[in-house]
mmCIF file of N, CA and C in Angstrom:
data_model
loop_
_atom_site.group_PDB
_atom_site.id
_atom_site.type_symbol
_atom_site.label_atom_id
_atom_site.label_comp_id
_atom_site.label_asym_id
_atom_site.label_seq_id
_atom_site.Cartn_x
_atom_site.Cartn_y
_atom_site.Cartn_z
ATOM 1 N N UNK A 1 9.339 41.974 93.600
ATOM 2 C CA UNK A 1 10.721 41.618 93.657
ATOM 3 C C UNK A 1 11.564 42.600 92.848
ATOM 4 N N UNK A 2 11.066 42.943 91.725
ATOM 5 C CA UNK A 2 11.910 44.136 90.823
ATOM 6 C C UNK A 2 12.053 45.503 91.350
ATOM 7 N N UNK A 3 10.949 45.835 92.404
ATOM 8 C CA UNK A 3 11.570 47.276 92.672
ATOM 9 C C UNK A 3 12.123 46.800 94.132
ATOM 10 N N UNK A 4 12.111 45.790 94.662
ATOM 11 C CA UNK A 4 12.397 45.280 96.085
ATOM 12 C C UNK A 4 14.142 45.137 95.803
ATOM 13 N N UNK A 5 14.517 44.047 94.645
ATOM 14 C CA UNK A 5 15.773 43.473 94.385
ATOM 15 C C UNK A 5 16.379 44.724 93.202
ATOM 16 N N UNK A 6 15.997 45.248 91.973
ATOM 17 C CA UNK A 6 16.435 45.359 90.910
ATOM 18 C C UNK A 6 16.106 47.445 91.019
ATOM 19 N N UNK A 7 15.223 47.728 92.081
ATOM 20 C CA UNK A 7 15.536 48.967 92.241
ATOM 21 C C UNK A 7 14.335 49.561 90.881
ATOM 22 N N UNK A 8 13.693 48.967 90.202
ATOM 23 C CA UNK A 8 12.900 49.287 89.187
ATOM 24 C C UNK A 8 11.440 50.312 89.845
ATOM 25 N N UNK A 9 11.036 51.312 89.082
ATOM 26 C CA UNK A 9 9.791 51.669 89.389
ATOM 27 C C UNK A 9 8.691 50.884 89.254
ATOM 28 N N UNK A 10 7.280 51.358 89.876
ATOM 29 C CA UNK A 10 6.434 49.868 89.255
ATOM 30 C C UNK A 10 6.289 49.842 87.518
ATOM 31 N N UNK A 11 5.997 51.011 86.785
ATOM 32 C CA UNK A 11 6.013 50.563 85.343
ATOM 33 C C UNK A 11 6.978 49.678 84.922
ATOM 34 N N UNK A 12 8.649 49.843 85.064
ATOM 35 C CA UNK A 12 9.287 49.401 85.068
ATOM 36 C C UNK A 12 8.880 47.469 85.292
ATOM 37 N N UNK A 13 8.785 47.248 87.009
ATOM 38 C CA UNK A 13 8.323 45.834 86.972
ATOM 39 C C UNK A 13 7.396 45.251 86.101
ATOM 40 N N UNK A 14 6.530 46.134 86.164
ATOM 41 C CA UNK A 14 4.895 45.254 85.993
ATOM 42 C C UNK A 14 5.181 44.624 84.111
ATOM 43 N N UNK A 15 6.172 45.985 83.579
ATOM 44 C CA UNK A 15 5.981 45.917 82.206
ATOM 45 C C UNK A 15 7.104 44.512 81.778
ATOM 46 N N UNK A 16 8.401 44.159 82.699
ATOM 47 C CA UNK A 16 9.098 43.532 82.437
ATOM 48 C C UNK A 16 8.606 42.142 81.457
ATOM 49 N N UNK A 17 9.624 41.744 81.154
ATOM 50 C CA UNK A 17 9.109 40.424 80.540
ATOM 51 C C UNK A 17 9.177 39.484 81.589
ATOM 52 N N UNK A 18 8.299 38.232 81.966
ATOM 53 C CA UNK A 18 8.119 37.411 82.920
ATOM 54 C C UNK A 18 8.382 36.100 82.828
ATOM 55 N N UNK A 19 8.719 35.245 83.517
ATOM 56 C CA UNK A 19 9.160 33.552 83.644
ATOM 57 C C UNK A 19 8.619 33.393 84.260
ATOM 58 N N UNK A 20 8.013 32.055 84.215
ATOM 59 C CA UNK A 20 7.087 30.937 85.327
ATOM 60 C C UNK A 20 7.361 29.620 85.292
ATOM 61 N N UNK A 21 7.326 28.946 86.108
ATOM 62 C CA UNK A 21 7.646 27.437 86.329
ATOM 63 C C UNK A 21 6.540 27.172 87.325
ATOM 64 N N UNK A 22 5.986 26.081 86.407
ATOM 65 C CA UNK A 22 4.645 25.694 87.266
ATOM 66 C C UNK A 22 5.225 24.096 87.093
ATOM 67 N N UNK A 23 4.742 23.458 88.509
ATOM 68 C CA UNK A 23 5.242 22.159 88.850
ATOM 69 C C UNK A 23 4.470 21.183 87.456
ATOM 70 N N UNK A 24 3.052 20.911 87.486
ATOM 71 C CA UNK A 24 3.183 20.631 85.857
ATOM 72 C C UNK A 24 2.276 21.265 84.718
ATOM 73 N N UNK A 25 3.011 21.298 83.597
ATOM 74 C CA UNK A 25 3.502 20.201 83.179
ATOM 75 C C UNK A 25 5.472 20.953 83.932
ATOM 76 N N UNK A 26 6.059 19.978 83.990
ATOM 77 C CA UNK A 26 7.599 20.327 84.856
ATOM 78 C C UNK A 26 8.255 21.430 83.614
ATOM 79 N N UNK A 27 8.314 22.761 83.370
ATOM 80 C CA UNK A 27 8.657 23.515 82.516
ATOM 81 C C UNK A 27 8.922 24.737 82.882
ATOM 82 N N UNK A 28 9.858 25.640 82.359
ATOM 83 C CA UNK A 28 9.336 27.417 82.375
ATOM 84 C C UNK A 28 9.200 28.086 81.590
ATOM 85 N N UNK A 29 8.357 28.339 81.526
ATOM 86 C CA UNK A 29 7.286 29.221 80.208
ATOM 87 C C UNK A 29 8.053 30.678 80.061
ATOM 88 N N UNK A 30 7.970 31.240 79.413
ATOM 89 C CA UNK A 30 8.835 32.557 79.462
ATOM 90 C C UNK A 30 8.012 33.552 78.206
ATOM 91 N N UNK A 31 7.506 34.685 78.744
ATOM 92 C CA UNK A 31 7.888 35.724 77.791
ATOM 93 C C UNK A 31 8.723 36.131 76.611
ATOM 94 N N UNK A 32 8.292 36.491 75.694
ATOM 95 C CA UNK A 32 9.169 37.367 74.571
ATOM 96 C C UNK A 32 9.528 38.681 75.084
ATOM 97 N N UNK A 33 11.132 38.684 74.684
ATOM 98 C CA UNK A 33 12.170 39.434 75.444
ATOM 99 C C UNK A 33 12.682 39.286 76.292
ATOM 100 N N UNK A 34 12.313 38.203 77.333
ATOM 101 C CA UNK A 34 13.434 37.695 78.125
ATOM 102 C C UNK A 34 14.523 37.283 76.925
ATOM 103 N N UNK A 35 16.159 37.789 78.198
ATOM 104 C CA UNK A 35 17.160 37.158 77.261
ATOM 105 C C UNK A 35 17.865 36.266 76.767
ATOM 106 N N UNK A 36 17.880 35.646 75.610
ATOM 107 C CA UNK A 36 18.111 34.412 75.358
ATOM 108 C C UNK A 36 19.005 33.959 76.592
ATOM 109 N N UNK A 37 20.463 34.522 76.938
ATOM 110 C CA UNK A 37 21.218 34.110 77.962
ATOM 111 C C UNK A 37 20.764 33.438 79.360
ATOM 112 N N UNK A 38 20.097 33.909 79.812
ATOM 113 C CA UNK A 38 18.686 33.296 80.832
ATOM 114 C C UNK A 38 18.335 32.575 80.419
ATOM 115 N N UNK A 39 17.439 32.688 79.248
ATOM 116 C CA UNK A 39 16.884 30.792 78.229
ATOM 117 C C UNK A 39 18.240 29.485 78.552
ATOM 118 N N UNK A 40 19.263 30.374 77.598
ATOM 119 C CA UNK A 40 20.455 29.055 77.895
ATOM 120 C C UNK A 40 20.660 28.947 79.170
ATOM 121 N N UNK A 41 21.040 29.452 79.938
ATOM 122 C CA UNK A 41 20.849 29.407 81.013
ATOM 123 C C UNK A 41 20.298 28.670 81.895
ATOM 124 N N UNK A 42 19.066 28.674 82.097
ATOM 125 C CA UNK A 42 18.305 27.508 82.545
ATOM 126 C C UNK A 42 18.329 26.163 82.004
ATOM 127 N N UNK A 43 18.582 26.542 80.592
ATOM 128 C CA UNK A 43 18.514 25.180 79.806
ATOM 129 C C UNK A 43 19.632 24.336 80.042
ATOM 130 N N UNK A 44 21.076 25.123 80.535
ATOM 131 C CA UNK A 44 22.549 24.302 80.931
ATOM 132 C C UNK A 44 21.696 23.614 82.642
ATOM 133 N N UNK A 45 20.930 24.580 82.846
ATOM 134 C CA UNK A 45 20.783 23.720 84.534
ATOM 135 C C UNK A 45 19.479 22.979 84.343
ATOM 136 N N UNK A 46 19.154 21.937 83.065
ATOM 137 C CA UNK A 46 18.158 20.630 83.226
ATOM 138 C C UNK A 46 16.890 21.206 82.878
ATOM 139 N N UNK A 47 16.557 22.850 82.776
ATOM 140 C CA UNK A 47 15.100 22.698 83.020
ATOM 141 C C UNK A 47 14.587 22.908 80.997
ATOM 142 N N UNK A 48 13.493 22.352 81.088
ATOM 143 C CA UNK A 48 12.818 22.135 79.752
ATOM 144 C C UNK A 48 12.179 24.000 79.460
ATOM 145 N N UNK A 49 12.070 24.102 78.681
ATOM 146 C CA UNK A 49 11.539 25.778 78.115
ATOM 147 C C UNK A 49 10.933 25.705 77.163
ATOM 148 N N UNK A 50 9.311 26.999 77.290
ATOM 149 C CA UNK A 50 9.301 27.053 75.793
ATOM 150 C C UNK A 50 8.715 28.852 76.398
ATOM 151 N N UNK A 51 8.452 29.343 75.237
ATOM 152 C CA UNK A 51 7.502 30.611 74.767
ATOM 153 C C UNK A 51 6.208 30.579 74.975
ATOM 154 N N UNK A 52 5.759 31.745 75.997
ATOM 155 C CA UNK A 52 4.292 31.278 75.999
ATOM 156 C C UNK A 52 3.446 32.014 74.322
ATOM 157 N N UNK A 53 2.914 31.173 74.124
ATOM 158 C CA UNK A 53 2.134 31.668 72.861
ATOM 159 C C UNK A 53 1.596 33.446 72.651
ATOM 160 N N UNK A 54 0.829 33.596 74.541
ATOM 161 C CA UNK A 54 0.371 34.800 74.312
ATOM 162 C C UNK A 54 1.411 35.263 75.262
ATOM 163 N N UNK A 55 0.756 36.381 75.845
ATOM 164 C CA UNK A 55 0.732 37.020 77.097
ATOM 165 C C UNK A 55 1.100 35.743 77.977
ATOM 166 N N UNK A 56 2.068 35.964 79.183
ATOM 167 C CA UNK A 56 1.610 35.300 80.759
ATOM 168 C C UNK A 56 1.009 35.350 81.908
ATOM 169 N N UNK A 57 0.978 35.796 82.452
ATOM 170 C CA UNK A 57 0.055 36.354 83.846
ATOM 171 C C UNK A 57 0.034 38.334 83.342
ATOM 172 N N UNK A 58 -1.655 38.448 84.024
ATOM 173 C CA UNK A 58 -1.832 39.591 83.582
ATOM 174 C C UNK A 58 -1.813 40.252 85.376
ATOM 175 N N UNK A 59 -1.099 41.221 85.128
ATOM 176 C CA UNK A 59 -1.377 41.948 86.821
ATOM 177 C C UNK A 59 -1.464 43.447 87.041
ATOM 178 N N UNK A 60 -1.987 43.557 87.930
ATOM 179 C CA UNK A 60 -2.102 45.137 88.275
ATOM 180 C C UNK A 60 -1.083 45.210 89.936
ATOM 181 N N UNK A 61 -1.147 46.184 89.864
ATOM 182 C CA UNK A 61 0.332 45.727 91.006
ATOM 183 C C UNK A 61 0.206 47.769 91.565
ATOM 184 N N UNK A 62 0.794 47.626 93.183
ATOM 185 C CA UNK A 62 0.497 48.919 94.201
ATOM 186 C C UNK A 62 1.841 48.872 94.382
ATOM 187 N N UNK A 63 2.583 50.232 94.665
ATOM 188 C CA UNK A 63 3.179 50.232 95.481
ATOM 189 C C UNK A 63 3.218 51.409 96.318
ATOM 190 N N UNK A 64 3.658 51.019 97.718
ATOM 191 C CA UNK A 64 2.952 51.925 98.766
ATOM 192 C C UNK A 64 5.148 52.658 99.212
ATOM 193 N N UNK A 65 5.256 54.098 99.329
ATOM 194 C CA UNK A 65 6.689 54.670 99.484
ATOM 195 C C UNK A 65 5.780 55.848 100.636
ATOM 196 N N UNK A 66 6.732 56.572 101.198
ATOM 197 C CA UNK A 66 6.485 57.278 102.373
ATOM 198 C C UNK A 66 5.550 58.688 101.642
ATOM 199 N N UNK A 67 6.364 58.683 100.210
ATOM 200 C CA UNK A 67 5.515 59.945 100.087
ATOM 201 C C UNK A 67 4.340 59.631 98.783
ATOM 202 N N UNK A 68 3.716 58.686 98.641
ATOM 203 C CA UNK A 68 2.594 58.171 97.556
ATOM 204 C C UNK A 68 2.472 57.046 97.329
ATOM 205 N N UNK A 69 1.322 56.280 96.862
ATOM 206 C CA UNK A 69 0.901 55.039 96.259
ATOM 207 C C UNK A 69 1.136 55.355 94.798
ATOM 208 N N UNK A 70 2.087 54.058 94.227
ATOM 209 C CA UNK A 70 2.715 54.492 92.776
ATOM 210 C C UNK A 70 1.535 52.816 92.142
ATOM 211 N N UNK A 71 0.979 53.307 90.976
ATOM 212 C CA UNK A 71 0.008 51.780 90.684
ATOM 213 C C UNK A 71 0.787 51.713 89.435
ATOM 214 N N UNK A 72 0.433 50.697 88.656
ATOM 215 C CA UNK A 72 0.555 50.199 86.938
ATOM 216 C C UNK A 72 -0.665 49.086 86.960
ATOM 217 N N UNK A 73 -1.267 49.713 85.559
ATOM 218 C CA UNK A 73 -2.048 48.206 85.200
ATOM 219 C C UNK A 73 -1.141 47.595 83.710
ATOM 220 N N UNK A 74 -1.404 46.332 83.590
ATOM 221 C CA UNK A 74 -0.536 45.574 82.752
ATOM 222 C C UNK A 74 -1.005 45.995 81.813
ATOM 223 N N UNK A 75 0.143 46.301 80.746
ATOM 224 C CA UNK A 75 -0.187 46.474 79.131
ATOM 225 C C UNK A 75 -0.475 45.238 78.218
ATOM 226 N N UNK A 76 -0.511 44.347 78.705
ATOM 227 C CA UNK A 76 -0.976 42.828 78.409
ATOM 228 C C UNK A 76 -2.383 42.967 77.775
ATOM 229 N N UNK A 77 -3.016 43.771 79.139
ATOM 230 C CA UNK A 77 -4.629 43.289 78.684
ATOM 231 C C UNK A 77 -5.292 44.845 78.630
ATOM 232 N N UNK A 78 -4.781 46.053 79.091
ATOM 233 C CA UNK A 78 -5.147 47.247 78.457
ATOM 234 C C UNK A 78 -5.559 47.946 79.882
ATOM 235 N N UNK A 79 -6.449 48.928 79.909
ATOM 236 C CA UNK A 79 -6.817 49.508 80.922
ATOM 237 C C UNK A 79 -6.288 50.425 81.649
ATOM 238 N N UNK A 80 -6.111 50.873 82.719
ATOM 239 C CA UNK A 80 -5.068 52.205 83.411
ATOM 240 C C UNK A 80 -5.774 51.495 84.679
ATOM 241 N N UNK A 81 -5.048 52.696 85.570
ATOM 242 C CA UNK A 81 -5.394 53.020 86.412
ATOM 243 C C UNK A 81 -5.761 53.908 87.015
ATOM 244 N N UNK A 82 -6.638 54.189 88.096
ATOM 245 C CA UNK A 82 -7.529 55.489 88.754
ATOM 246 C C UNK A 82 -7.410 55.747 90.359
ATOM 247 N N UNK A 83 -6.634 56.674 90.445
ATOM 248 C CA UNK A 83 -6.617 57.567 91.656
ATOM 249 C C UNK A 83 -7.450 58.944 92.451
ATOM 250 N N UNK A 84 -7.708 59.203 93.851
ATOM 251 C CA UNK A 84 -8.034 59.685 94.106
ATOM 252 C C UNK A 84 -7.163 60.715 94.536
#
């Protein structure tokens, strides 16, 4: 969605800070560095919030453009990535 909507490269996405709302417990968990304004935000429209303790979802993520496959692996949990 970030390089689809927000025009971001994949480092850019993958590295962003992330929100989730999982049906339960009824909440959205959020990353450190999302901006508080977004926090209030949600919080004026009913929904409950907290900080996830660690990390949130860890991902490795492709993206395919006319002239290369651009990858990122998450700095969450370490690792790179490897091309041919």
């Amino acid at each position: 969605m970030r390089t689809l909507w927000f025009h971001q490269n994949i480092k850019e996405a993958v590295d962003a800070p992330r929100i989730h709302h999982q049906l339960y417990p009824m909440e959205v968990q959020y990353e450190y560095g999302v901006l508080q304004q977004v926090i209030d935000g949600l919080e004026a429209m009913g929904h409950k919030t907290s900080r996830y303790k660690d990390a949130g979802s860890i991902i490795c993520a492709l993206l395919k453009k006319s002239d290369a496959i651009y990858a990122n692996a998450d700095f969450r949990k370490g690792g790179d990535v490897y091309g041919i």
